[in-house]
PDB file of C-alpha atoms in Angstrom:
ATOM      1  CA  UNK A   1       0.000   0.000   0.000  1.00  0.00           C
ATOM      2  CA  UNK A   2       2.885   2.039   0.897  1.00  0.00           C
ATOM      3  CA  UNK A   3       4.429   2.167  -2.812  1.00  0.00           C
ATOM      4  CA  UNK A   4       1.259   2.387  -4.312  1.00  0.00           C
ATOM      5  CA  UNK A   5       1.230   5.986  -2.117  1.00  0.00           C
ATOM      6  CA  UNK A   6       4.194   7.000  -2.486  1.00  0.00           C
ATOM      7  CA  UNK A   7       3.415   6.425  -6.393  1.00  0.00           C
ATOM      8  CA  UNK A   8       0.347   8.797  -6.185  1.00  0.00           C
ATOM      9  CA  UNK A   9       2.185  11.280  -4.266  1.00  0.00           C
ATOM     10  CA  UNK A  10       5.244  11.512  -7.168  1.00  0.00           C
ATOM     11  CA  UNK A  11       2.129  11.930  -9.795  1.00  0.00           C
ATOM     12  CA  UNK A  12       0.962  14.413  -7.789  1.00  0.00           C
ATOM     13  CA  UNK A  13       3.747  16.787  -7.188  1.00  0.00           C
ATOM     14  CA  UNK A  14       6.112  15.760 -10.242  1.00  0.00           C
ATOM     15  CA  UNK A  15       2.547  17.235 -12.283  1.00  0.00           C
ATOM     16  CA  UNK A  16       2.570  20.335  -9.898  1.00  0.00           C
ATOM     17  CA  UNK A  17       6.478  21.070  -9.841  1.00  0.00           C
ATOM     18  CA  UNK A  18       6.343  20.955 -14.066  1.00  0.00           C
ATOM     19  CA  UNK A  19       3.833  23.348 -13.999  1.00  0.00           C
ATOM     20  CA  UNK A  20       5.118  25.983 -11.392  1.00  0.00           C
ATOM     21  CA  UNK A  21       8.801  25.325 -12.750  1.00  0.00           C
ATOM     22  CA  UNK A  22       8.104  26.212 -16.538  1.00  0.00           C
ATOM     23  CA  UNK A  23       9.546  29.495 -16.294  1.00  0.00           C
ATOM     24  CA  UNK A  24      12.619  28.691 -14.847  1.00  0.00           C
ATOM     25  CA  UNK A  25      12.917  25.303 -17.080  1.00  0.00           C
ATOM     26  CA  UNK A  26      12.387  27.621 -20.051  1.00  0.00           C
ATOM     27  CA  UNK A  27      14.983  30.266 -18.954  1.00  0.00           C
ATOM     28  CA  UNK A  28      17.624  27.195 -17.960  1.00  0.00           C
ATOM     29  CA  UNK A  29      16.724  25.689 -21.138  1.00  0.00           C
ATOM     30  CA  UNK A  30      17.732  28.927 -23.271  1.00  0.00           C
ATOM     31  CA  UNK A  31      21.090  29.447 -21.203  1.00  0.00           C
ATOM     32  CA  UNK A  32      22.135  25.821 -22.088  1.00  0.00           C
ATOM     33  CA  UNK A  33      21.740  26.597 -25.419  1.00  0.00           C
ATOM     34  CA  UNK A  34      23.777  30.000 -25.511  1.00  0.00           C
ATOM     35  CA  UNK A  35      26.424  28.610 -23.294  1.00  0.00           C
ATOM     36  CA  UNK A  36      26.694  25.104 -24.624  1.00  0.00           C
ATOM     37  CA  UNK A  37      24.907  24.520 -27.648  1.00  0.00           C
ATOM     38  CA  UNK A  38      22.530  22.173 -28.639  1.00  0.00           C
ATOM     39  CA  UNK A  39      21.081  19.623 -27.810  1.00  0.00           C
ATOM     40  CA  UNK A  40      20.208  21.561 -24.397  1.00  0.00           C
ATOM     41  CA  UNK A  41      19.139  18.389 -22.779  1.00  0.00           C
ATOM     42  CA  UNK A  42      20.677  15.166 -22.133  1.00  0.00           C
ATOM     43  CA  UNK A  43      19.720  11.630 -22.652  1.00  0.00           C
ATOM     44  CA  UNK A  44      21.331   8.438 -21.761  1.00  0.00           C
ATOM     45  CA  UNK A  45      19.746   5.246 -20.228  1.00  0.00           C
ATOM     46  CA  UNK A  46      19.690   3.729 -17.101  1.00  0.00           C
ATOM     47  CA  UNK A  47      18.533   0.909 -15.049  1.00  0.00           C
ATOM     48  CA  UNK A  48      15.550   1.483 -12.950  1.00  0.00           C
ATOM     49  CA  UNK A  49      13.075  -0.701 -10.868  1.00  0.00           C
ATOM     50  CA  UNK A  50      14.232  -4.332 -11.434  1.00  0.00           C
ATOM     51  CA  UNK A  51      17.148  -2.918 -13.857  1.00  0.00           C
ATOM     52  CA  UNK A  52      14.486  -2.170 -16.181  1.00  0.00           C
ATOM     53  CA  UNK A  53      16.348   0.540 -18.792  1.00  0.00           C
ATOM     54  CA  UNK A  54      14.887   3.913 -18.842  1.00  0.00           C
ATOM     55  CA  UNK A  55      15.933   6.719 -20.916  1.00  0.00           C
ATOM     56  CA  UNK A  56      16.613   9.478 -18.237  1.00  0.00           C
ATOM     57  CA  UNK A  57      16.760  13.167 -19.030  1.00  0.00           C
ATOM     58  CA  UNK A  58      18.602  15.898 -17.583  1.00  0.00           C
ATOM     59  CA  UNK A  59      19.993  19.638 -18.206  1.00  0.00           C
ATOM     60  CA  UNK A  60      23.307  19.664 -20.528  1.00  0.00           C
ATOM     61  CA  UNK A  61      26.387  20.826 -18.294  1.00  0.00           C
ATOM     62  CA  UNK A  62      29.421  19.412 -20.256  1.00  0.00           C
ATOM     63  CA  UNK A  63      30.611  20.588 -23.863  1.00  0.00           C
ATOM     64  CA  UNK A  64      31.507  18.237 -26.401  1.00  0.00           C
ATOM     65  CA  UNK A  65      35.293  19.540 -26.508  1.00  0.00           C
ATOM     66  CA  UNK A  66      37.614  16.603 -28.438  1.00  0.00           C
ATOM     67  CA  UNK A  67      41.376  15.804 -28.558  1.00  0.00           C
ATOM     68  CA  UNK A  68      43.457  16.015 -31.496  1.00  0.00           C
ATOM     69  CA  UNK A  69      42.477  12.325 -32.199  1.00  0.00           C
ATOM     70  CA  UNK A  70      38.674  13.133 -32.098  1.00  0.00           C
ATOM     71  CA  UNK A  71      38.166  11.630 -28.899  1.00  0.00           C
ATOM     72  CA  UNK A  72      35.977  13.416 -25.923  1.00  0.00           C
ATOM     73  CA  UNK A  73      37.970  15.212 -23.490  1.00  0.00           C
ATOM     74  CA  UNK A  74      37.647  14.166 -19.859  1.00  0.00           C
ATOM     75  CA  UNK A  75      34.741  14.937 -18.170  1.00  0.00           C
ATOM     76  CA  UNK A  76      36.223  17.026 -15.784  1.00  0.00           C
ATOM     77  CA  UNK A  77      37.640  19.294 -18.620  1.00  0.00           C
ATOM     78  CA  UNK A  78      34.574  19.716 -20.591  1.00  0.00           C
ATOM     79  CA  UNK A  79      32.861  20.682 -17.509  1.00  0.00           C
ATOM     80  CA  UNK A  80      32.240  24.417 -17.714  1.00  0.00           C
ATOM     81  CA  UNK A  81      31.785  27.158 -14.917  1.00  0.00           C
ATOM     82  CA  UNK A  82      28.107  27.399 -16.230  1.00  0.00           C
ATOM     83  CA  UNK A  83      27.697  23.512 -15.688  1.00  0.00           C
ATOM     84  CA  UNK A  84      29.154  23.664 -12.349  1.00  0.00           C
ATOM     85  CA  UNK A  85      26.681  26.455 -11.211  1.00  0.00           C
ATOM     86  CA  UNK A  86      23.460  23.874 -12.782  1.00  0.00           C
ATOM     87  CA  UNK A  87      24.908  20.935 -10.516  1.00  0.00           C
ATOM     88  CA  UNK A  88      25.562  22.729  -7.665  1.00  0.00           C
ATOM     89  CA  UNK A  89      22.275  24.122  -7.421  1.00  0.00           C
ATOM     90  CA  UNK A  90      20.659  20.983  -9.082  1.00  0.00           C
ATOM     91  CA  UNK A  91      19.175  22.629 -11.600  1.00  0.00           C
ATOM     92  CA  UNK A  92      20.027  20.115 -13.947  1.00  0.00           C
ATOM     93  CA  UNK A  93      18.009  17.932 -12.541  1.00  0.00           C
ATOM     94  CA  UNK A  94      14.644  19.635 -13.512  1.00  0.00           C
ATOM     95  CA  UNK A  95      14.235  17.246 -16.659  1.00  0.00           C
ATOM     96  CA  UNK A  96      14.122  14.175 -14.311  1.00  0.00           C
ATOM     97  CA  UNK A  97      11.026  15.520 -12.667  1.00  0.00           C
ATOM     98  CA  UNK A  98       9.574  14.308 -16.442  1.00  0.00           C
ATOM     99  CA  UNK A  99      10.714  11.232 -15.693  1.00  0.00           C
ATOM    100  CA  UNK A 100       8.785  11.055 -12.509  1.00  0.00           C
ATOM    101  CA  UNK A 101       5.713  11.831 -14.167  1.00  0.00           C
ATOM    102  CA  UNK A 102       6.459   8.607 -16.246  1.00  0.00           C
ATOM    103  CA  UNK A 103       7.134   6.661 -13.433  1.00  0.00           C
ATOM    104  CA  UNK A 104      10.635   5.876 -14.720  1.00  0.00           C
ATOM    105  CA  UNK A 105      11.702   7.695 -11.541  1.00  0.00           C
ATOM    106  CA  UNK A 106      10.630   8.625  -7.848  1.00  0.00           C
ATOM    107  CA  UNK A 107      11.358  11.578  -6.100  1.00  0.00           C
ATOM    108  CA  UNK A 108      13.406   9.662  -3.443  1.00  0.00           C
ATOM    109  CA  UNK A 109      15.137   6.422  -3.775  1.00  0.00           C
ATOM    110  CA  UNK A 110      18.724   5.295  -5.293  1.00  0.00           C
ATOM    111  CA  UNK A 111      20.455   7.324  -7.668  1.00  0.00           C
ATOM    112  CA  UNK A 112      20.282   5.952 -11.253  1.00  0.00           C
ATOM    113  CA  UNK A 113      23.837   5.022 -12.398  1.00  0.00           C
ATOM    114  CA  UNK A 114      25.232   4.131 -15.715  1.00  0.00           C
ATOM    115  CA  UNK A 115      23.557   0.378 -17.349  1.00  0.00           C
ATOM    116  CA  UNK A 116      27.363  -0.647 -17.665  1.00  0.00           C
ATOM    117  CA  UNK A 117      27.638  -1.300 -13.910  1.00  0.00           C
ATOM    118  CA  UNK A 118      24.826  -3.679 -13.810  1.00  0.00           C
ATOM    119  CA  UNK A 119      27.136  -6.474 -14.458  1.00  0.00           C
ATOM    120  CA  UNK A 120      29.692  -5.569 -11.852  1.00  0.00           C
ATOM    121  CA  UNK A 121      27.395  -5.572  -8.559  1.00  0.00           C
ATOM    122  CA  UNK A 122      27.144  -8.380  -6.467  1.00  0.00           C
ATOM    123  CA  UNK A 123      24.141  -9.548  -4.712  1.00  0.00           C
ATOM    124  CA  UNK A 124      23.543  -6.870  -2.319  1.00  0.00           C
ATOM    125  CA  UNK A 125      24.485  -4.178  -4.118  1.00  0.00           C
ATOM    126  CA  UNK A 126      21.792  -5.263  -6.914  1.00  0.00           C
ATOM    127  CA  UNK A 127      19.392  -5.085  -3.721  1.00  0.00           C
ATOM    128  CA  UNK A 128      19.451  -1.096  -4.807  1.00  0.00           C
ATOM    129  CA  UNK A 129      17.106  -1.332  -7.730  1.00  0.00           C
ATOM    130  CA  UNK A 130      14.457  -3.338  -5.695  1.00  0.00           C
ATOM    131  CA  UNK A 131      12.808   0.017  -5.808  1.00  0.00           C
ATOM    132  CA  UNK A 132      12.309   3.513  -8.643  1.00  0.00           C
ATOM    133  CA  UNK A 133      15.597   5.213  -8.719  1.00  0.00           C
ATOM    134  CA  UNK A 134      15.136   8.590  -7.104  1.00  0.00           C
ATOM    135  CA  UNK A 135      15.734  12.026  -7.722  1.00  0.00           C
ATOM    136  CA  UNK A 136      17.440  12.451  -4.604  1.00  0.00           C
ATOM    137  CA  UNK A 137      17.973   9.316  -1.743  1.00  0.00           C
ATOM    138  CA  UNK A 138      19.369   8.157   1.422  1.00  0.00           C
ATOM    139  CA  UNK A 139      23.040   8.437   0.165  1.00  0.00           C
ATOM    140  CA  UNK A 140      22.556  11.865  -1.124  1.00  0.00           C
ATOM    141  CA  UNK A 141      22.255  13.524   1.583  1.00  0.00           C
ATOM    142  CA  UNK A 142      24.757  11.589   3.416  1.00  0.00           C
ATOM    143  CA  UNK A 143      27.903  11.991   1.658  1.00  0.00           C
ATOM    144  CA  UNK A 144      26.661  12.010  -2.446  1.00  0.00           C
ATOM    145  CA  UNK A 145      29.809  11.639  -4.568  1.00  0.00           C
ATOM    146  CA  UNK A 146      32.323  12.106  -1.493  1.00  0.00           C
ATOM    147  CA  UNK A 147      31.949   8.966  -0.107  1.00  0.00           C
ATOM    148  CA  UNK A 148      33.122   5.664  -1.309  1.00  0.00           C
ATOM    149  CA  UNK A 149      31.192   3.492  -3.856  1.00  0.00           C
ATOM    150  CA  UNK A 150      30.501   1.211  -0.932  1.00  0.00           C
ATOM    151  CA  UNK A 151      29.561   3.496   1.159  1.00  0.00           C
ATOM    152  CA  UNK A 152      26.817   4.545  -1.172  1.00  0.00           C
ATOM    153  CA  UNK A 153      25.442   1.345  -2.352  1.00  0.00           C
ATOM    154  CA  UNK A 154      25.411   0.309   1.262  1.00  0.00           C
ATOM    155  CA  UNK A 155      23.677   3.320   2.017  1.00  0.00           C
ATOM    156  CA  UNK A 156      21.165   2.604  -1.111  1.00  0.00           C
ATOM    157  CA  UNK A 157      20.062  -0.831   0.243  1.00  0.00           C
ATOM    158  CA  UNK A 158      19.821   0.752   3.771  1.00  0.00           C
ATOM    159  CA  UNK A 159      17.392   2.878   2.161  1.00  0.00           C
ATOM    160  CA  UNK A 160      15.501  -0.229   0.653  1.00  0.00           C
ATOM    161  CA  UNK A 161      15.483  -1.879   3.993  1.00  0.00           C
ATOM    162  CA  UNK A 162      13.952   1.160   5.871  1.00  0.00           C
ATOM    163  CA  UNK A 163      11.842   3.392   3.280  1.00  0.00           C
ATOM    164  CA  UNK A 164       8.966   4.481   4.545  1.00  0.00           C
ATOM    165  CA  UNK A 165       6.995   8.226   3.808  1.00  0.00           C
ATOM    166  CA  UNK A 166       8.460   9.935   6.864  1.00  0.00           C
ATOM    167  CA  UNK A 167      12.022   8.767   5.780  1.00  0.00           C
ATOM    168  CA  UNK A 168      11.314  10.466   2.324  1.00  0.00           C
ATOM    169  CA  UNK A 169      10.050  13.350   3.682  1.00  0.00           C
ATOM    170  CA  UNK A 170      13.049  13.955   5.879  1.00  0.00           C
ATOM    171  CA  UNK A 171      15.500  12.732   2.690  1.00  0.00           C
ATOM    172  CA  UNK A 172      13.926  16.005   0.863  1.00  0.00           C
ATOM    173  CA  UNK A 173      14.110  18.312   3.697  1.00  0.00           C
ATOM    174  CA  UNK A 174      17.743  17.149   3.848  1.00  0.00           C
ATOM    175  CA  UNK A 175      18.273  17.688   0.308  1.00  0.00           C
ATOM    176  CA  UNK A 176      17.556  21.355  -0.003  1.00  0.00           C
ATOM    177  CA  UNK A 177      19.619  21.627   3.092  1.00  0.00           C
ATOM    178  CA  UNK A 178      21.888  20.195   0.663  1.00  0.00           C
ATOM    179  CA  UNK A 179      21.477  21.990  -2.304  1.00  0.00           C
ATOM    180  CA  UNK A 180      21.714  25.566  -0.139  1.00  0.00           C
ATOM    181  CA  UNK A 181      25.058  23.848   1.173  1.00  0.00           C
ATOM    182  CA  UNK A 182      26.743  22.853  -1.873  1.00  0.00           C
ATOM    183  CA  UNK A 183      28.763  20.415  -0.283  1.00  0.00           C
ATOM    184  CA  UNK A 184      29.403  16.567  -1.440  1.00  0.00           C
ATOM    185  CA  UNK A 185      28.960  17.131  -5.613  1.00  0.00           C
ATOM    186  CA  UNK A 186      32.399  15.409  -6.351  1.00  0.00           C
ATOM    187  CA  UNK A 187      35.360  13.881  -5.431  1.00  0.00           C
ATOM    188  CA  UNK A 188      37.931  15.415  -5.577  1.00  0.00           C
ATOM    189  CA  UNK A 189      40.030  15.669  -9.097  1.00  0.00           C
ATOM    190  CA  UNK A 190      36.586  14.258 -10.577  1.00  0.00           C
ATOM    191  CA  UNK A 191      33.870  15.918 -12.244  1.00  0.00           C
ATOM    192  CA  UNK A 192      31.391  14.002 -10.265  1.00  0.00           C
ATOM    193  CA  UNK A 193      32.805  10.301  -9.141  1.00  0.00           C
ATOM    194  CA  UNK A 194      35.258   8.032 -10.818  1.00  0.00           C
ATOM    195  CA  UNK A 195      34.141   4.759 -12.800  1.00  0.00           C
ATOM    196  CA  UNK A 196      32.763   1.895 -10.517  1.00  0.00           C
ATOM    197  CA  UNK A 197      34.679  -0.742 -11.308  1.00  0.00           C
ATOM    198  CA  UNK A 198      33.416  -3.758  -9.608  1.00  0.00           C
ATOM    199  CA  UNK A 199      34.662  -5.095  -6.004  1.00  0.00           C
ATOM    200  CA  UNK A 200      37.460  -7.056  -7.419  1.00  0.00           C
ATOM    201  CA  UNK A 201      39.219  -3.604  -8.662  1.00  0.00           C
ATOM    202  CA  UNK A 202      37.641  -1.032  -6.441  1.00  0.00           C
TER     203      UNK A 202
END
C-alpha cells in the first residue's frame, strides 16, 4: 500500500512542480543553449526498478570539446563554470522531474547510475534497484559523490530496507539543506565520481 502511495504522491507533485517550474525550465533551457549549444538536454539510459532501462533526461552541463584524435575530453575538462553552477544548485536535474511523471523515476530512492555497472554488482548491491531510482535518496544527503562506492550502495540498500513516507520526507528536507550547502557534488580531481569498477578492482 505504501508504494502504491508513495506512487500517487510523485504523480501528484512531479505534475505540480512541471507546472510551477516552466519558467525557470524555459529560462535554464535557453542558457544551455547560448552557453553550450545544442542539444540543451541530455539523454542516456539507465537501469531502474528491477534494472528495467529507462531513458533518463537531464539539463546539458558538459561541452563536447575533443582531442586532437577526435576523442571526448575528460569529463572534468569539458565541464564548464556554467555547468558547475546547474549541478551545484541541481538545476540540472529539472528534466528528471519528467521522468517522474512517467514513473521511470521517484522523487526519493537510489540514484540511477550508468547500465554498464549492472554487471559488476554483487548480490547486495543489486538489492538497490528493488525500488524507482530517485531524484534524490538516502546516500545523497549523506555523503553524495564524497563517499566511497561502498559506502553509497550500502547506504542505497539501507534505504531499501527502511523506506517508509516519513524517511522520504526527511531525505527532501535534507536535500535542499543540501542543495543551499553545496557540499558533497564530487570527489575530488573528478567531475562528479570516478568509474565503478566492480569489487574485485575497487
Amino acid at each position: 500500500m505504501k508504494d502504491y502511495l508513495k506512487r500517487f504522491l510523485d504523480i501528484i507533485f512531479s505534475f505540480i512542480l512541471l507546472i510551477l517550474l516552466m519558467p525557470v525550465y524555459l529560462l535554464v533551457y535557453v542558457f544551455v543553449r547560448i552557453k553550450l549549444g545544442a542539444p540543451a538536454i541530455f539523454k542516456q539510459k539507465r537501469p531502474g526498478k528491477n534494472a528495467k532501462i529507462f531513458t533518463m533526461y537531464k539539463f546539458r552541463t558538459m561541452t563536447d570539446e575533443k582531442d586532437e584524435k577526435g576523442h571526448l575530453l575528460p569529463d572534468e575538462k569539458r565541464l564548464t563554470k556554467f555547468g558547475q553552477f546547474l549541478r551545484k544548485t541541481s538545476l540540472d536535474e529539472l528534466p528528471e522531474l519528467y521522468n517522474i511523471l512517467k514513473g521511470d523515476m521517484s522523487f526519493v530512492g537510489p540514484r540511477p547510475l550508468l547500465v554498464k555497472y549492472l554487471k559488476r554488482y554483487n548480490k547486495e548491491q543489486m538489492r538497490r534497484h528493488e525500488v524507482p531510482p530517485g531524484l534524490t535518496g538516502w546516500a545523497q544527503v549523506n555523503g553524495r559523490n564524497a563517499i566511497s562506492w561502498e559506502e553509497k550502495f550500502r547506504l542505497d540498500v539501507w534505504y531499501v530496507d527502511n523506506r517508509s513516507l516519513w524517511l522520504d520526507i526527511k531525505i527532501i528536507f535534507m536535500t535542499v539543506i543540501q542543495i543551499f550547502k553545496r557540499e558533497g557534488i564530487n570527489q575530488e580531481g573528478q567531475a562528479t565520481m570516478g568509474e565503478f569498477l566492480g569489487e574485485k578492482r575497487e
